[in-house]
XYZ file of C-alpha atoms in Angstrom:
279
model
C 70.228 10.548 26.652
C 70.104 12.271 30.280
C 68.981 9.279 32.503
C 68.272 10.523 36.572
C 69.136 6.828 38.624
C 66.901 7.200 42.023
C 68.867 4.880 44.942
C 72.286 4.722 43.421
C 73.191 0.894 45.265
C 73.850 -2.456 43.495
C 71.067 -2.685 40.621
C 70.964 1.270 40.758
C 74.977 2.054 40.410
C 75.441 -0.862 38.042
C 72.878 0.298 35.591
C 74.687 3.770 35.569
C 77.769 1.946 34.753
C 76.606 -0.144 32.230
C 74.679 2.762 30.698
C 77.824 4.770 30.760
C 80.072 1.400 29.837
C 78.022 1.403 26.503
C 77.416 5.108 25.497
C 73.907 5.113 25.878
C 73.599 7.745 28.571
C 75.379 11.207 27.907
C 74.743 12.416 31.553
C 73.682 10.732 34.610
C 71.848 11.889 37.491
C 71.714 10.012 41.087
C 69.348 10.955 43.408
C 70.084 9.403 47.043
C 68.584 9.762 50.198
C 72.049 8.663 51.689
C 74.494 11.305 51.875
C 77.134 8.399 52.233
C 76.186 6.809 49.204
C 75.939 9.640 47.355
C 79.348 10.862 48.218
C 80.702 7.412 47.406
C 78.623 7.427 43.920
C 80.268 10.532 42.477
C 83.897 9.246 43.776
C 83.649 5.809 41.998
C 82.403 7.740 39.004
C 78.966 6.252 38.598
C 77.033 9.163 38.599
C 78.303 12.619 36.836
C 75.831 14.345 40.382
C 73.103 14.147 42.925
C 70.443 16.602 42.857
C 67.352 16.763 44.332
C 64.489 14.348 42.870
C 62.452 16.903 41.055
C 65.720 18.668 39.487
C 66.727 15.486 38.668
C 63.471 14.959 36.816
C 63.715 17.924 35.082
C 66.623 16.956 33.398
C 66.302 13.873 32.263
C 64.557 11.813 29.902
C 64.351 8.578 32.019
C 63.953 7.918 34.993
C 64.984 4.522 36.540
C 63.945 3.618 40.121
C 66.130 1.458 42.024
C 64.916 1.813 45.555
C 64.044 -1.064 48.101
C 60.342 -1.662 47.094
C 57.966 -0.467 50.023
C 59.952 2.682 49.077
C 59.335 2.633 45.429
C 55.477 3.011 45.722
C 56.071 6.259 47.931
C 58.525 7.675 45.257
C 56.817 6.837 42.197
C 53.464 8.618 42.926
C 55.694 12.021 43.216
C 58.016 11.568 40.142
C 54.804 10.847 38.305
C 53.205 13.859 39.653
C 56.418 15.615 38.368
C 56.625 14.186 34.706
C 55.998 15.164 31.458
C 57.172 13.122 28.153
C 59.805 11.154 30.572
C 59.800 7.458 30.698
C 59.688 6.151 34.261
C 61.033 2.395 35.051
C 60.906 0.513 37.959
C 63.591 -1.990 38.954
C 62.107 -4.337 41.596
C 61.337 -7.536 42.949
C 58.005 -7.370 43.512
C 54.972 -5.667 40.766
C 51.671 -6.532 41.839
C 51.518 -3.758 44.538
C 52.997 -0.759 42.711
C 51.426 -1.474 39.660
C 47.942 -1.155 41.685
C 48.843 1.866 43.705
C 49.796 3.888 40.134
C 46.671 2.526 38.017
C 44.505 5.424 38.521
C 47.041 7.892 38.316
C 46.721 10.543 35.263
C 50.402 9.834 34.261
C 50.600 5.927 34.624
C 51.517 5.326 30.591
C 54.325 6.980 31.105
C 55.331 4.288 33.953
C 57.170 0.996 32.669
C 57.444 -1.708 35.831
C 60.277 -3.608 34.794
C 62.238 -6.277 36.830
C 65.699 -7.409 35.687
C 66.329 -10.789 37.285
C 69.772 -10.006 38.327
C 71.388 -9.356 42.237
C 74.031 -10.527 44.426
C 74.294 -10.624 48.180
C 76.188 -7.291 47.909
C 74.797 -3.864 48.827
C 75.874 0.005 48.375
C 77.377 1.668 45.331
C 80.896 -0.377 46.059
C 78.647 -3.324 44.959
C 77.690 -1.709 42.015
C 79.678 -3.515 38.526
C 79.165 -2.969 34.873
C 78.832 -6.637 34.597
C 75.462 -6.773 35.934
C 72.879 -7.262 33.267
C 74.664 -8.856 30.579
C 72.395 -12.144 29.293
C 69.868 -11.963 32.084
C 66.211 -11.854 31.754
C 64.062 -8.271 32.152
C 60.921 -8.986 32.744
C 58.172 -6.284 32.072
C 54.377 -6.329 33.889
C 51.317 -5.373 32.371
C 52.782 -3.682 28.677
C 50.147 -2.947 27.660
C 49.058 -0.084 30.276
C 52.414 1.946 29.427
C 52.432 4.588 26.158
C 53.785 3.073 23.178
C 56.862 5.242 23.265
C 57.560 4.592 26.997
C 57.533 1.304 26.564
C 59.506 1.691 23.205
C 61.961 3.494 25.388
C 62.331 1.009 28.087
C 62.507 -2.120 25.919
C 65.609 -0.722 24.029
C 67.134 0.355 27.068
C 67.055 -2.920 28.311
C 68.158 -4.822 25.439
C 70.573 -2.272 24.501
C 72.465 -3.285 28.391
C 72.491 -6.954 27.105
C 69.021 -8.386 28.440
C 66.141 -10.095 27.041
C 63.132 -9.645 27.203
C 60.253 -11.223 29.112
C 56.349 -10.281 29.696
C 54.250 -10.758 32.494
C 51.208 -10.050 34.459
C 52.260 -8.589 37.643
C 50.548 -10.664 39.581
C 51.384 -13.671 37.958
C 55.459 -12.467 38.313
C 55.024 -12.128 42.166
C 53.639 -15.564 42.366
C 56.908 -16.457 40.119
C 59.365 -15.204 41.709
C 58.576 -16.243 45.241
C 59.207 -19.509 43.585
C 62.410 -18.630 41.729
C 63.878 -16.284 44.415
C 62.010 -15.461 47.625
C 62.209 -18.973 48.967
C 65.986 -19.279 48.097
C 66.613 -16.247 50.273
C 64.258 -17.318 52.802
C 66.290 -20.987 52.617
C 69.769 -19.329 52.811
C 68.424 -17.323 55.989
C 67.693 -20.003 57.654
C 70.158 -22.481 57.038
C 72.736 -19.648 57.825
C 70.792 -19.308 61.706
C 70.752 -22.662 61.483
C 74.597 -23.225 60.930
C 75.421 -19.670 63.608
C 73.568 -21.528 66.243
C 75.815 -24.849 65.942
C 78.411 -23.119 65.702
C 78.099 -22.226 69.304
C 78.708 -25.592 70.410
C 81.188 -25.820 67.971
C 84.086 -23.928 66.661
C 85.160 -25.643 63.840
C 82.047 -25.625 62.214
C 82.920 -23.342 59.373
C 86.822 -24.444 59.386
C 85.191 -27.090 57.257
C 82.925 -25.113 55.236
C 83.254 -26.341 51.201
C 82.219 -24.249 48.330
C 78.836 -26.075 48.253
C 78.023 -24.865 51.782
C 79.764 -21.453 50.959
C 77.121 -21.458 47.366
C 73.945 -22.597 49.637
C 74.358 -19.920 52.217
C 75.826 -17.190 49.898
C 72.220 -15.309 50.075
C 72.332 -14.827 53.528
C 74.445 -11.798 53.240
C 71.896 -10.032 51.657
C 70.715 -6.552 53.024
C 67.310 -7.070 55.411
C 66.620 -3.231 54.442
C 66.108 -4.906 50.574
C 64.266 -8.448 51.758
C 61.606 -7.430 54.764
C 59.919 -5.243 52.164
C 59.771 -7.900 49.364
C 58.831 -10.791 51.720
C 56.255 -8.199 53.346
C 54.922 -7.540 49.748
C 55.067 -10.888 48.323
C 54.159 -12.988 51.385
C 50.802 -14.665 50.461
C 52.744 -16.517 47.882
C 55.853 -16.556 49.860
C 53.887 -17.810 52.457
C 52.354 -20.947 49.829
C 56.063 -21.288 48.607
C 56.978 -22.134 52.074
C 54.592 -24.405 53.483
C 55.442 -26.285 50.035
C 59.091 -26.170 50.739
C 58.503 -27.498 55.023
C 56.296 -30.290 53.797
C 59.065 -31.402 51.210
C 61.612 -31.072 54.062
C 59.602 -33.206 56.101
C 59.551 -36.234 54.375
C 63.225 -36.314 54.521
C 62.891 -35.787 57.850
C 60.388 -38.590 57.935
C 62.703 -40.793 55.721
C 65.718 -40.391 58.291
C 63.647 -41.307 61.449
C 61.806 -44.238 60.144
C 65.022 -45.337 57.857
C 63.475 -45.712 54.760
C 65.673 -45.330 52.601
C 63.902 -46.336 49.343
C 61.948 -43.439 49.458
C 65.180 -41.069 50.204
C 66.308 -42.052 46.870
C 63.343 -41.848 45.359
C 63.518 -38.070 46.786
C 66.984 -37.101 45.815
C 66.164 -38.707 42.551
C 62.988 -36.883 42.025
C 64.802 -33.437 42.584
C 67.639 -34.426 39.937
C 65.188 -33.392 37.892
C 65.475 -29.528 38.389
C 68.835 -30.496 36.045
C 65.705 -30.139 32.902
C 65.336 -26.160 33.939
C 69.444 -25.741 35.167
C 71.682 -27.219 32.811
């Protein structure tokens, strides 16, 4: 299988590698709008070239977008305008949006939005690992308005890199994952500020940063080219997420000043709970 990989960082490059790791792409195409990345692609040997999007099409059978997402709307219209029997699949955080901008368009069966629930803080093609996918969830929007075989396509492709499968309503995953995800990165932001501004006053700060402040924060390295767009996309229910997450952080707040500490534990207790979902 010839497989064209459009944005060749983290979840692009790894899913070359892992393709590559495990036979099931014969020749790989990156297309990159970063000359950098590009170069640095084809020296770490996770792409075989970079050619221009619609040579790229040409030449493959799928076609996996890996771009940050208020790009991926912009590029899917043309490589849909530019395919025939290919199978095109998305790779991002957000569905509702794309999936509406491509639902009149002529080719849309041949579209599969797809989301594999995997990332690190990390950024660029030196991010890239053929670790990535292994036991993590894909989750696909809206089956049902893909071609049989495209969807076919996609499904093995997925499970065949080590994922499961999951299915979704896009709008319904958006509202998810600013649950699951959004509001941690949003979290780690702002603790991170809040930490950088303290640390003004005081040196030592992160001379006594532990692994459980190093695991809280760890998001807050991730690339603001990749987050704007999703929080810009998602951020009606980013936005519900949020005022969720300030009132729960008020009534600690509340429990400090007015020393009540019944009601702290009750709290902390209350959230030992999330140990049912992470075991």
């Amino acid at each position: 299988m010839k497989v064209a990989i459009v944005g060749v960082g983290l979840i692009g490059g790894s899913a070359a590698l892992v393709l590559r790791h495990k036979g099931l792409a014969t020749h790989i195409i990156g297309v990159e709008a970063s000359t950098a990345h590009a170069a640095k692609a084809i020296e770490l040997g996770i792409v075989n070239e970079v050619l221009p999007l619609h040579e790229a099409i040409a030449q493959s059978e799928v076609v996996i977008l890996a771009v940050p997402v208020d790009s991926a709307i912009d590029v899917l219209l043309p490589v849909l305008d530019l395919v025939t029997t290919q199978v095109v699949m998305d790779m991002g955080s957000t569905k509702a949006q794309i999936i509406d901008a491509v639902a009149s368009h002529p080719k849309r069966g041949r579209f599969v939005a797809a989301h594999p629930m995997w990332g690190t803080e990390f950024s660029g093609p030196e991010a890239a690992t053929v670790y990535a996918y292994a036991g993590k969830a894909a989750i696909i929007c809206n089956a049902s308005d893909s071609d049989a075989d495209a969807l076919a396509t996609a499904e093995q492709l997925l499970k065949n890199i080590g994922m499961y499968l999951v299915y979704m309503d896009a709008h319904d995953h958006d509202v998810h994952t600013a649950y699951i995800s959004h509001i941690s990165h949003i979290t780690s932001f702002a603790l991170a500020n809040t930490v950088l501004e303290k640390e003004k006053e005081e040196q030592a700060i992160f001379e006594l940063a532990s692994a459980g402040f190093e695991s809280t924060v760890r998001l807050a390295k991730s690339n603001p080219d990749m987050w704007v767009p999703i929080f810009r996309q998602n951020r009606d229910n980013v936005l519900d997420v949020l005022n969720e997450h300030i009132a729960q952080l008020r009534k600690f707040k509340a429990c400090l000043e007015k020393e009540n500490w019944d009601y702290l534990r009750e709290l902390i207790g209350n959230a030992n709970n999330i140990k049912r979902i992470l075991k």
